[in-house]
Coordinates of C-alpha atoms and ligand atoms in Angstrom, one line a residue:
M143 CA 0.0 0.3 -0.3
T144 CA 1.4 3.5 -0.7
S145 CA 0.4 6.7 0.4
G146 CA 1.6 10.4 0.5
T147 CA 4.5 11.7 -1.2
E148 CA 6.2 14.6 0.6
I149 CA 9.7 16.9 -1.8
F150 CA 12.7 17.9 -0.5
D151 CA 15.7 19.3 -1.5
Y152 CA 17.9 16.3 -0.9
V153 CA 16.7 13.4 0.5
I154 CA 19.9 11.3 2.7
I155 CA 19.6 7.5 3.3
G156 CA 21.2 6.5 6.6
G157 CA 21.6 8.5 9.9
G158 CA 24.6 7.1 10.6
S159 CA 28.5 8.7 10.6
A160 CA 28.3 10.1 7.5
G161 CA 24.1 10.6 7.3
A162 CA 24.0 12.6 10.7
L163 CA 27.0 14.7 9.5
L164 CA 25.6 15.5 6.0
T165 CA 22.3 16.1 7.5
K166 CA 23.5 18.9 9.4
R167 CA 26.2 20.3 6.5
L168 CA 23.1 20.2 3.7
S169 CA 20.7 21.9 5.9
E170 CA 22.8 24.6 6.8
D171 CA 22.0 27.1 4.1
G172 CA 18.3 26.6 4.1
A173 CA 17.8 23.8 1.6
S174 CA 15.1 21.2 3.0
V175 CA 16.4 17.6 3.8
C176 CA 14.8 14.6 4.3
L177 CA 17.0 11.7 6.3
L178 CA 15.5 8.4 6.5
E179 CA 17.1 5.9 9.2
A180 CA 16.0 2.2 9.6
G181 CA 16.6 1.9 13.3
P182 CA 15.2 3.5 16.4
R183 CA 16.6 7.5 17.7
D184 CA 19.1 6.6 19.9
L185 CA 17.4 7.0 23.3
N186 CA 19.1 3.8 25.1
P187 CA 21.6 5.1 27.7
L188 CA 24.1 2.0 27.1
I189 CA 24.3 3.7 23.4
H190 CA 25.5 6.9 25.7
I191 CA 27.7 5.2 28.4
P192 CA 30.9 4.1 27.0
A193 CA 31.5 0.9 29.0
G194 CA 27.6 0.3 26.9
Y195 CA 29.3 -0.9 24.2
I196 CA 30.4 -4.4 25.2
K197 CA 25.7 -4.6 25.5
N198 CA 25.1 -3.0 22.3
V199 CA 27.5 -4.5 20.0
Y200 CA 25.1 -7.5 19.8
S201 CA 21.6 -5.8 20.6
R202 CA 19.3 -7.3 18.1
T203 CA 17.4 -3.8 18.5
L204 CA 20.4 -1.7 17.6
T205 CA 22.0 -3.5 15.0
W206 CA 21.7 -5.0 12.3
N207 CA 22.8 -8.8 13.0
F208 CA 24.4 -9.4 9.4
E209 CA 26.4 -12.8 9.4
A210 CA 29.4 -13.5 6.6
E211 CA 29.6 -17.0 4.6
P212 CA 31.8 -19.3 6.2
G213 CA 35.2 -19.2 4.4
V214 CA 38.4 -21.4 4.4
G215 CA 39.8 -18.1 6.3
T216 CA 37.9 -18.6 8.9
N217 CA 37.5 -22.4 9.2
G218 CA 34.5 -22.6 7.8
R219 CA 33.1 -20.3 10.6
R220 CA 30.4 -17.6 10.0
V221 CA 31.9 -14.7 11.2
S222 CA 29.1 -12.2 12.9
L223 CA 29.1 -8.6 11.2
P224 CA 27.2 -6.1 13.6
Q225 CA 26.6 -3.2 12.2
G226 CA 24.8 -0.5 13.7
R227 CA 20.8 0.1 13.1
V228 CA 19.5 2.8 15.3
L229 CA 20.3 7.4 14.5
G230 CA 24.3 7.6 14.6
G231 CA 24.5 4.2 13.2
S232 CA 28.1 2.1 13.8
S233 CA 29.1 5.2 15.5
S234 CA 26.5 5.0 18.4
I235 CA 27.9 1.2 18.5
N236 CA 31.2 1.4 18.0
G237 CA 34.7 1.2 19.9
L238 CA 35.1 4.6 20.3
N239 CA 38.6 5.2 19.0
Y240 CA 39.7 8.1 16.9
N241 CA 42.0 7.3 14.0
R242 CA 42.5 8.6 10.7
G243 CA 45.3 6.3 9.0
Q244 CA 48.3 7.1 7.4
S245 CA 48.9 10.1 5.3
T246 CA 50.0 7.7 2.2
D247 CA 46.9 5.7 2.6
F248 CA 44.7 8.8 1.0
D249 CA 48.1 9.7 -1.1
H250 CA 47.1 6.8 -2.6
W251 CA 43.3 7.1 -3.2
A252 CA 44.8 9.9 -5.3
E253 CA 47.3 8.1 -7.2
L254 CA 44.1 5.2 -8.3
G255 CA 43.1 8.6 -10.7
N256 CA 40.7 10.0 -7.8
A257 CA 41.7 13.9 -7.6
G258 CA 41.2 16.1 -5.1
W259 CA 41.7 13.1 -1.9
S260 CA 45.6 13.2 -1.5
F261 CA 46.4 13.4 2.1
E262 CA 46.8 17.5 1.8
E263 CA 43.6 17.8 0.1
V264 CA 41.7 16.1 2.9
L265 CA 43.5 17.3 5.8
P266 CA 41.0 20.0 6.2
Y267 CA 38.4 18.0 6.0
F268 CA 39.6 15.7 9.4
R269 CA 40.3 19.4 11.2
R270 CA 37.1 20.5 10.1
T271 CA 35.4 17.6 11.9
E272 CA 37.0 17.7 15.0
R273 CA 37.0 19.5 18.3
K274 CA 41.0 18.1 19.7
I275 CA 40.6 18.6 23.7
G276 CA 44.0 19.1 25.1
P277 CA 47.1 18.4 23.1
G278 CA 47.3 18.4 19.4
D279 CA 49.3 20.3 16.6
P280 CA 47.1 22.6 14.5
Q281 CA 48.7 21.9 11.4
F282 CA 46.8 18.4 11.7
R283 CA 44.3 19.0 14.5
G284 CA 41.3 20.6 14.6
Q285 CA 39.9 23.1 16.9
D286 CA 36.7 24.0 15.9
G287 CA 34.5 21.3 14.8
E288 CA 31.5 19.4 16.5
L289 CA 32.8 16.4 17.4
P290 CA 35.1 16.2 20.5
I291 CA 38.0 14.3 20.7
T292 CA 39.6 13.4 24.1
D293 CA 42.9 11.6 25.4
L294 CA 43.1 8.8 27.4
D295 CA 42.2 9.8 30.6
W296 CA 41.6 6.3 32.8
H297 CA 44.9 4.4 33.1
H298 CA 46.2 1.1 34.5
P299 CA 49.8 -0.4 35.3
I300 CA 49.3 -2.8 32.7
S301 CA 49.0 -0.5 29.9
E302 CA 51.8 2.0 31.0
A303 CA 53.9 -1.7 31.0
F304 CA 52.5 -2.2 27.7
V305 CA 53.8 1.1 25.7
A306 CA 56.9 1.0 28.0
G307 CA 57.4 -2.8 26.4
A308 CA 57.5 -1.4 23.8
G309 CA 60.0 0.0 23.6
E310 CA 62.3 -2.7 24.9
L311 CA 61.5 -4.0 21.2
G312 CA 62.6 -0.6 19.4
I313 CA 59.1 0.4 19.4
P314 CA 59.1 4.5 20.3
Q315 CA 56.0 5.9 21.9
N316 CA 54.1 8.3 19.4
P317 CA 52.5 11.3 21.5
D318 CA 49.9 12.0 18.5
Y319 CA 49.1 8.9 15.9
N320 CA 46.5 11.1 13.6
T321 CA 48.9 13.6 12.1
G322 CA 49.1 11.1 8.9
H323 CA 52.8 9.0 10.8
Q324 CA 51.6 6.7 13.4
D325 CA 54.5 4.3 13.8
G326 CA 55.0 3.4 17.4
A327 CA 53.1 2.9 20.7
G328 CA 51.0 5.0 22.7
Y329 CA 47.1 5.5 24.1
F330 CA 44.0 5.7 22.1
Q331 CA 42.0 9.0 21.4
R332 CA 38.4 8.3 21.8
T333 CA 34.9 10.0 20.3
I334 CA 34.1 10.4 24.4
Y335 CA 33.3 13.6 26.0
K336 CA 32.8 14.3 29.8
G337 CA 32.0 10.9 30.2
L338 CA 29.6 10.3 27.3
R339 CA 29.6 8.9 23.9
V340 CA 30.3 11.1 20.9
S341 CA 27.9 9.5 18.3
S342 CA 27.9 11.2 15.0
A343 CA 24.1 11.9 15.5
R344 CA 25.3 13.4 19.2
A345 CA 27.5 15.8 17.3
F346 CA 26.0 16.6 14.2
L347 CA 22.3 16.3 14.4
G348 CA 21.6 17.5 18.1
T349 CA 21.1 21.6 16.2
A350 CA 20.7 20.2 12.7
R351 CA 16.9 18.1 13.8
Q352 CA 15.9 22.0 15.8
R353 CA 15.6 23.3 11.9
S354 CA 12.7 23.6 10.1
N355 CA 14.0 23.1 6.7
V356 CA 15.1 19.0 8.1
Q357 CA 13.0 16.2 8.7
I358 CA 14.5 13.1 10.3
Y359 CA 12.4 10.0 10.1
T360 CA 13.4 6.7 12.1
N361 CA 12.3 3.6 12.1
A362 CA 12.4 4.2 7.9
Q363 CA 13.5 1.5 5.6
A364 CA 14.5 2.8 2.2
T365 CA 12.7 -0.1 0.2
S366 CA 14.1 1.0 -3.3
I367 CA 15.3 4.3 -5.2
E368 CA 12.9 5.5 -7.7
F369 CA 14.7 6.7 -11.3
E370 CA 13.0 8.6 -13.9
G371 CA 14.9 7.0 -16.9
K372 CA 18.5 7.6 -15.5
R373 CA 17.5 9.8 -13.2
A374 CA 17.1 9.5 -9.2
S375 CA 13.8 11.2 -8.1
G376 CA 13.2 9.8 -4.6
V377 CA 13.2 7.0 -2.4
R378 CA 10.7 4.7 -1.4
Y379 CA 10.4 3.5 2.3
I380 CA 8.6 1.5 4.6
K381 CA 8.0 3.0 8.3
G382 CA 8.0 0.3 11.0
G383 CA 9.2 -2.8 9.7
P384 CA 8.0 -4.9 7.2
S385 CA 4.2 -4.5 7.5
G386 CA 4.1 -0.8 7.7
K387 CA 3.0 1.6 4.2
T388 CA 5.1 2.3 1.7
R389 CA 5.8 5.9 1.5
T390 CA 7.6 7.8 -1.0
V391 CA 9.7 10.8 -0.5
R392 CA 10.8 12.7 -3.5
A393 CA 14.1 14.8 -3.8
R394 CA 14.6 18.1 -6.1
R395 CA 18.0 17.8 -6.3
E396 CA 20.1 14.5 -5.1
V397 CA 19.1 11.7 -3.7
I398 CA 22.4 10.7 -1.2
I399 CA 22.9 6.7 -0.4
S400 CA 24.8 7.2 2.9
A401 CA 23.6 3.0 4.4
G402 CA 27.0 1.8 5.1
T403 CA 29.1 -1.0 3.5
I404 CA 26.7 -3.9 3.1
N405 CA 22.8 -2.2 2.6
T406 CA 24.5 0.7 0.2
P407 CA 25.8 -2.0 -2.4
R408 CA 22.3 -4.0 -1.4
L409 CA 19.8 -0.9 -1.5
L410 CA 21.5 0.1 -5.1
Q411 CA 21.1 -3.7 -6.1
I412 CA 17.8 -4.2 -5.5
S413 CA 16.8 -0.8 -7.0
G414 CA 18.2 -2.1 -10.4
V415 CA 22.2 -0.3 -10.0
G416 CA 24.4 -3.3 -10.5
P417 CA 25.8 -5.7 -11.9
A418 CA 23.2 -6.8 -14.8
G419 CA 23.7 -10.9 -14.1
L420 CA 22.9 -10.8 -10.4
L421 CA 19.7 -7.9 -10.7
N422 CA 18.9 -10.9 -13.8
D423 CA 18.7 -13.9 -10.9
I424 CA 16.7 -12.0 -8.4
N425 CA 14.5 -10.5 -10.8
V426 CA 14.9 -7.1 -10.8
P427 CA 14.3 -4.8 -14.2
V428 CA 18.4 -3.2 -14.6
V429 CA 18.2 0.7 -14.5
Q430 CA 22.4 0.5 -14.7
D431 CA 24.8 -2.3 -15.1
L432 CA 27.3 -1.3 -13.0
P433 CA 29.5 -4.7 -12.3
G434 CA 31.5 -3.3 -9.1
V435 CA 28.4 -2.5 -6.7
G436 CA 28.7 -4.8 -4.2
Q437 CA 31.8 -5.9 -5.1
H438 CA 35.6 -5.0 -3.5
L439 CA 34.6 -5.8 0.1
R440 CA 37.4 -5.6 2.9
D441 CA 37.4 -5.1 6.6
H442 CA 40.2 -6.0 8.8
Y443 CA 40.3 -9.5 10.5
G444 CA 41.9 -9.5 13.8
V445 CA 43.0 -12.0 16.1
R446 CA 43.3 -12.2 19.8
M447 CA 46.1 -13.0 21.9
V448 CA 45.3 -13.5 25.7
S449 CA 47.6 -13.6 28.8
R450 CA 46.7 -14.4 32.5
V451 CA 48.2 -11.6 34.6
K452 CA 49.4 -11.9 38.1
N453 CA 49.8 -9.7 41.3
I454 CA 47.2 -6.9 40.1
R455 CA 43.2 -6.6 39.3
T456 CA 42.5 -5.5 35.6
I457 CA 39.2 -4.9 33.9
N458 CA 37.8 -8.6 34.5
N459 CA 37.7 -8.2 38.1
M460 CA 36.9 -4.3 38.4
V461 CA 33.4 -4.7 37.1
Q462 CA 31.2 -6.4 39.6
G463 CA 30.5 -5.8 43.3
P464 CA 32.3 -2.7 45.3
P465 CA 34.9 -1.6 42.6
L466 CA 32.4 -1.4 40.0
L467 CA 30.3 1.1 42.5
L468 CA 33.2 2.9 42.9
E469 CA 33.6 3.2 38.6
I470 CA 30.0 4.3 38.5
A471 CA 30.6 7.2 41.1
R472 CA 33.4 8.4 39.7
W473 CA 31.8 8.0 36.2
L474 CA 28.3 9.8 37.8
L475 CA 31.2 12.5 39.0
R476 CA 32.5 13.3 35.8
R477 CA 35.4 11.9 37.2
P478 CA 37.9 9.3 34.8
S479 CA 35.5 5.7 35.2
L480 CA 36.0 2.5 33.5
L481 CA 32.9 3.3 32.5
A482 CA 34.0 6.2 29.8
V483 CA 36.6 3.7 28.5
S484 CA 36.5 2.7 25.0
P485 CA 37.2 -1.1 24.7
S486 CA 41.2 -0.9 23.7
L487 CA 43.2 1.6 25.8
A488 CA 46.4 1.2 24.0
H489 CA 48.1 0.8 20.6
V490 CA 51.5 -0.4 18.2
F491 CA 51.3 0.6 15.1
W492 CA 54.3 -1.3 13.8
K493 CA 56.1 -3.0 10.6
S494 CA 55.6 -6.6 9.9
R495 CA 59.4 -6.8 8.2
A496 CA 61.8 -4.4 9.1
E497 CA 63.0 -3.2 5.6
L498 CA 59.0 -1.6 5.0
N499 CA 59.1 2.2 5.3
R500 CA 55.6 2.2 7.0
P501 CA 53.6 0.3 9.8
D502 CA 51.6 -2.6 7.8
L503 CA 50.6 -4.1 11.8
M504 CA 48.1 -2.6 14.2
F505 CA 47.9 -3.7 17.5
V506 CA 45.2 -2.9 20.5
F507 CA 45.3 -3.6 23.6
T508 CA 43.3 -3.8 26.7
P509 CA 44.0 -4.6 30.4
A510 CA 40.9 -7.5 30.2
S511 CA 40.0 -10.9 28.6
F512 CA 37.2 -12.1 26.9
R513 CA 35.9 -15.9 27.6
Q514 CA 37.0 -18.1 24.5
G515 CA 34.5 -18.8 22.5
V516 CA 32.0 -16.4 24.1
A517 CA 31.2 -13.0 23.1
G518 CA 31.1 -9.7 25.1
L519 CA 31.4 -12.1 28.7
L520 CA 34.8 -11.2 30.2
D521 CA 36.9 -13.5 32.2
K522 CA 36.8 -14.1 35.9
D523 CA 40.5 -14.2 36.5
P524 CA 42.8 -10.7 36.0
G525 CA 43.6 -11.0 32.2
M526 CA 45.5 -8.8 29.3
T527 CA 44.4 -9.0 25.5
C528 CA 46.4 -7.7 22.6
G529 CA 44.6 -7.8 19.6
V530 CA 46.6 -7.4 16.1
W531 CA 45.5 -7.1 12.3
Q532 CA 47.3 -6.4 9.1
E533 CA 46.4 -2.6 8.3
R534 CA 45.8 -2.5 4.6
P535 CA 44.4 -6.5 3.8
E536 CA 44.6 -7.5 0.1
S537 CA 41.9 -10.2 0.5
M538 CA 38.3 -8.8 -1.2
G539 CA 34.8 -10.4 -1.2
Y540 CA 31.2 -9.0 -2.1
V541 CA 28.1 -8.2 -0.8
N542 CA 24.9 -9.5 -2.9
A543 CA 21.4 -9.2 -2.8
R544 CA 20.2 -12.6 -1.8
T545 CA 16.4 -11.4 -3.1
A546 CA 14.6 -8.5 -4.0
N547 CA 12.9 -8.1 -0.5
P548 CA 14.7 -5.7 1.2
F549 CA 13.9 -7.1 4.3
D550 CA 16.1 -10.8 3.4
A551 CA 19.8 -10.4 4.6
P552 CA 22.2 -10.2 1.9
I553 CA 24.9 -12.6 0.9
I554 CA 28.1 -11.6 2.2
Q555 CA 31.4 -13.4 2.1
P556 CA 34.5 -10.9 2.6
N557 CA 36.9 -13.6 1.9
Y558 CA 39.4 -13.1 5.1
L559 CA 42.7 -14.2 4.7
A560 CA 42.7 -15.3 1.0
A561 CA 46.1 -13.4 0.1
E562 CA 48.9 -14.9 0.8
E563 CA 50.3 -11.8 1.8
D564 CA 47.2 -11.0 4.3
Q565 CA 48.5 -14.5 6.2
Q566 CA 52.2 -13.8 6.1
V567 CA 51.6 -10.4 7.4
L568 CA 49.2 -11.4 10.3
L569 CA 51.6 -13.8 11.2
A570 CA 54.2 -11.4 11.9
G571 CA 51.6 -10.1 13.5
M572 CA 50.6 -12.9 16.0
R573 CA 54.5 -13.5 16.8
L574 CA 55.4 -9.6 17.5
A575 CA 52.0 -9.6 19.7
R576 CA 53.7 -12.4 21.7
N577 CA 56.6 -10.4 22.0
L578 CA 54.9 -7.4 23.3
M579 CA 53.2 -9.5 25.9
R580 CA 56.8 -10.5 27.7
T581 CA 58.8 -7.7 27.8
S582 CA 60.7 -7.1 31.1
A583 CA 58.1 -4.3 31.4
L584 CA 55.3 -6.9 31.8
A585 CA 57.2 -9.3 33.3
P586 CA 55.9 -8.3 37.1
W587 CA 52.2 -9.1 35.9
F588 CA 52.5 -11.6 32.8
D589 CA 51.5 -15.1 34.2
K590 CA 51.2 -17.2 31.1
E591 CA 49.4 -16.8 27.8
T592 CA 46.1 -18.4 27.4
A593 CA 45.5 -18.1 23.6
P594 CA 46.6 -19.3 21.5
G595 CA 48.9 -20.7 24.3
D596 CA 52.7 -21.6 24.2
D597 CA 52.1 -24.9 22.6
V598 CA 51.4 -22.8 19.5
E599 CA 54.7 -22.2 17.3
S600 CA 55.0 -23.0 14.3
D601 CA 53.2 -21.1 10.7
D602 CA 50.6 -23.9 10.8
E603 CA 49.9 -23.7 13.9
F604 CA 49.7 -20.2 14.2
L605 CA 47.5 -19.7 11.1
D606 CA 45.2 -22.3 12.4
F607 CA 44.8 -20.4 15.7
A608 CA 43.5 -17.4 13.4
R609 CA 41.5 -19.3 10.9
R610 CA 39.4 -20.9 14.1
E611 CA 39.4 -17.7 16.5
G612 CA 40.2 -14.8 14.7
T613 CA 37.2 -12.3 13.5
T614 CA 35.9 -8.6 12.1
V615 CA 37.1 -5.6 13.4
Y616 CA 34.2 -4.1 12.1
H617 CA 35.8 -1.9 9.3
L618 CA 33.8 -2.8 6.2
I619 CA 34.6 -1.2 3.4
G620 CA 34.9 -0.9 -0.9
T621 CA 31.4 -2.3 -2.5
A622 CA 30.9 0.8 -3.9
R623 CA 34.4 2.1 -4.5
M624 CA 35.7 5.5 -6.1
G625 CA 37.4 5.2 -9.0
P626 CA 38.1 7.2 -12.5
A627 CA 36.4 5.7 -15.4
S628 CA 39.5 3.9 -16.4
D629 CA 38.7 1.4 -13.6
P630 CA 36.1 -0.6 -14.4
G631 CA 34.9 -2.3 -11.2
S632 CA 34.3 1.3 -9.3
V633 CA 30.8 2.8 -8.5
V634 CA 31.1 6.3 -7.8
D635 CA 33.4 9.1 -9.4
A636 CA 35.5 11.6 -7.3
Q637 CA 32.6 13.4 -6.7
L638 CA 30.9 10.5 -5.4
R639 CA 28.2 10.2 -8.3
V640 CA 27.0 7.1 -8.9
K641 CA 28.3 6.2 -12.6
G642 CA 25.6 6.3 -15.3
I643 CA 23.0 7.4 -12.9
E644 CA 21.8 11.4 -12.5
N645 CA 21.4 13.4 -9.1
L646 CA 22.6 10.3 -6.9
R647 CA 25.4 10.2 -4.7
V648 CA 27.2 7.2 -2.5
V649 CA 28.5 8.9 1.0
D650 CA 29.9 6.4 3.3
A651 CA 32.6 4.0 4.0
S652 CA 31.5 1.9 0.9
I653 CA 33.2 4.1 -1.4
M654 CA 36.9 3.7 -0.1
P655 CA 38.8 2.4 -2.5
T656 CA 41.4 1.0 -0.5
M657 CA 41.6 0.4 3.1
P658 CA 43.1 3.3 5.4
S659 CA 45.4 2.0 8.2
A660 CA 42.7 3.1 10.6
N661 CA 39.9 2.2 12.3
T662 CA 37.4 3.3 9.7
N663 CA 35.3 6.1 11.4
A664 CA 37.2 9.5 11.2
A665 CA 38.0 8.2 7.4
T666 CA 34.0 7.9 7.1
L667 CA 33.5 11.4 9.0
M668 CA 35.9 13.2 6.5
I669 CA 34.3 11.4 3.3
A670 CA 31.0 12.6 4.5
E671 CA 32.8 16.7 5.1
K672 CA 34.3 16.8 1.6
A673 CA 31.0 15.1 0.4
S674 CA 28.8 18.3 1.6
D675 CA 31.4 20.8 -0.6
M676 CA 30.7 19.1 -3.3
I677 CA 27.1 18.4 -3.1
L678 CA 26.6 22.2 -2.3
G679 CA 29.1 23.5 -5.4
R680 CA 31.8 25.3 -3.0
P681 CA 35.7 25.0 -3.8
A682 CA 37.6 22.3 -1.8
A683 CA 38.5 23.3 1.3
T684 CA 42.2 24.6 1.3
D685 CA 42.6 26.2 5.2
S686 CA 45.5 25.9 7.2
P687 CA 46.4 27.2 10.6
D688 CA 47.7 30.8 10.5
Ligands
FAD793 C1 31.0 -2.7 16.5 C2 31.8 -2.0 16.0 C3 33.3 -1.4 16.2 C4 33.9 -0.2 15.7 N1 34.7 0.4 16.4 C5 35.1 1.2 15.6 C6 36.1 1.9 16.2 O1 36.9 2.0 17.7 N2 36.7 3.3 15.4 C7 36.4 3.7 14.5 O2 36.9 4.6 13.7 N3 35.6 2.3 13.7 C8 34.9 1.8 13.8 N4 34.3 1.2 13.7 C9 33.4 1.7 12.0 C10 33.0 2.6 12.3 O3 31.8 2.8 13.2 C11 32.4 2.4 10.6 O4 33.1 2.4 9.4 C12 31.7 3.8 10.4 O5 30.4 3.9 11.4 C13 30.6 3.7 8.9 O6 29.9 4.6 8.7 P1 29.0 4.4 7.2 O7 28.3 6.0 7.7 O8 29.3 4.0 6.3 O9 27.6 3.7 8.2 P2 26.6 3.7 9.8 O10 27.6 4.2 10.7 O11 26.9 2.0 9.9 O12 25.7 4.1 9.3 C14 24.6 3.5 8.1 C15 23.4 4.3 8.6 O13 21.9 3.7 7.4 C16 21.2 2.9 8.3 N5 20.9 2.3 6.5 C17 21.3 1.5 6.7 N6 20.1 0.5 5.5 C18 19.1 1.5 5.3 C19 18.0 2.0 4.7 N7 17.7 0.8 3.7 N8 16.9 2.4 5.1 C20 17.6 3.8 5.9 N9 18.4 3.5 6.7 C21 19.4 2.7 6.5 C22 21.9 2.2 9.3 O14 20.6 1.7 10.4 C23 22.8 3.6 9.7 O15 22.3 3.7 10.9 C24 33.2 -0.5 14.4 C25 32.0 -0.4 13.9 C26 31.5 -1.0 14.7 C27 30.0 -2.1 13.9

């Protein structure tokens, strides 16, 4: 059943990291904007308390509970791939670390033929979004943006020992890994301010939603893009789940898809934009044959190395009884508290081989450990975890709509560890992670390695462990990749316009042509910030501090 049609200048699909920022920017000069978000408003208090991450990441109501197809690289397991399904999108459930990547990541995007995307050209957009609290070189760090970025304020002796121990292995401390140069060890910067998560919704929608020219519909899932010939003219959506009414909203200027790396290609495909063969298979009339839609899916595949800890309590023991009450009291008083930390406290960015000129490995450390094989449940005994992943994986997979029904989960195959290079880099990473846990700085607390355990020594044994226990790091990208006309697998051009279609752009993590050496929220926000200038026809920002 179809009812009334509204018309706006811009219709944005998805109120996540990118969509929330775009809603604010595109409505600044009075243009009318409709934001359609499939999930609910972000009223659940556990979204805003950073420690609520552990509960919400597998929430049935706040996430799309996607699962990957079994793969050789995961020993035939289906890896769970949650994505945020709430205002703020994945930034409402993510691990809160703010990490831009290396300058060469973006220079590489430009070298691939994407004019305007070099580090020098994207830096003004990273800076525009953020308000770095505390130290930060203004040449690189923004001071006036809506997104406060804070330094870690909750320290634990073994996190400090982890960073000091890295020095024993020749890994220096890096006071700010967000200047384009990551090499080294240190503490994470976070999207946490005054004890609360700063999701994209909290940073950007708070003021935007007050504007009379902004309409935000939640629980409103876009089910297809409407076309007049090859021009996107509107969006069909259903409010309130599969049994709800279908409505249409029209766009005078543009439809912008910001539905994330899984849902963006799926929506394009079921709307008729994608590989013709796939569209025929699912009985969707072809509007534009675009073979790259849904292809080139990449993700970080991480492995957790766990050790038992002696002579000190870790987070495992601090989240129950009186210690927890103390942390709650501290949080209520706005003092540094365990309730306001990100899941990973310290980092190392380093090289898998000495001859490399930049890091290709990322390590995350926390004085806590999860029960083997049980999501979200901490060990009873004290523990510490060093996670590791390859920063720029080569392995690629795909997202294909299973049917034309927007409520059927798509087929997702990340092909983790398919590339030999990825296996070798991860192997080197697991060996280095083992050494990072056995430095003399950590010796007073290191008891024994429990995962994978000392009996794992050979390359085959390490890889077997990675296949059995490794998992997503939730950094999905690439399924609507940006590229020049000469790249037949690209979906959008350097202005993020969908190829062969008018008035339709993709603005989210799916456009990334290669993986940044980082968690992906910061780069996604940068993409949306840059896209807002493109959409509004403004010259590219070149600002630099005086
Ligand atoms: C558990 C987890 C932990 C992470 N940890 C970190 C971290 O610590 N640091 C970091 O930098 N990055 C992290 N990331 C990654 C980062 O959050 C994402 O890369 C980023 O949020 C992606 O932004 P996006 O705008 O592309 O998509 P999203 O933020 O996921 O937004 C997409 C939005 O579109 C909505 N939507 C989808 N389909 C439709 C439809 N058909 N109709 C209407 N709405 C729709 C979704 O509900 C969602 O709200 C994490 C991600 C996850 C899931």
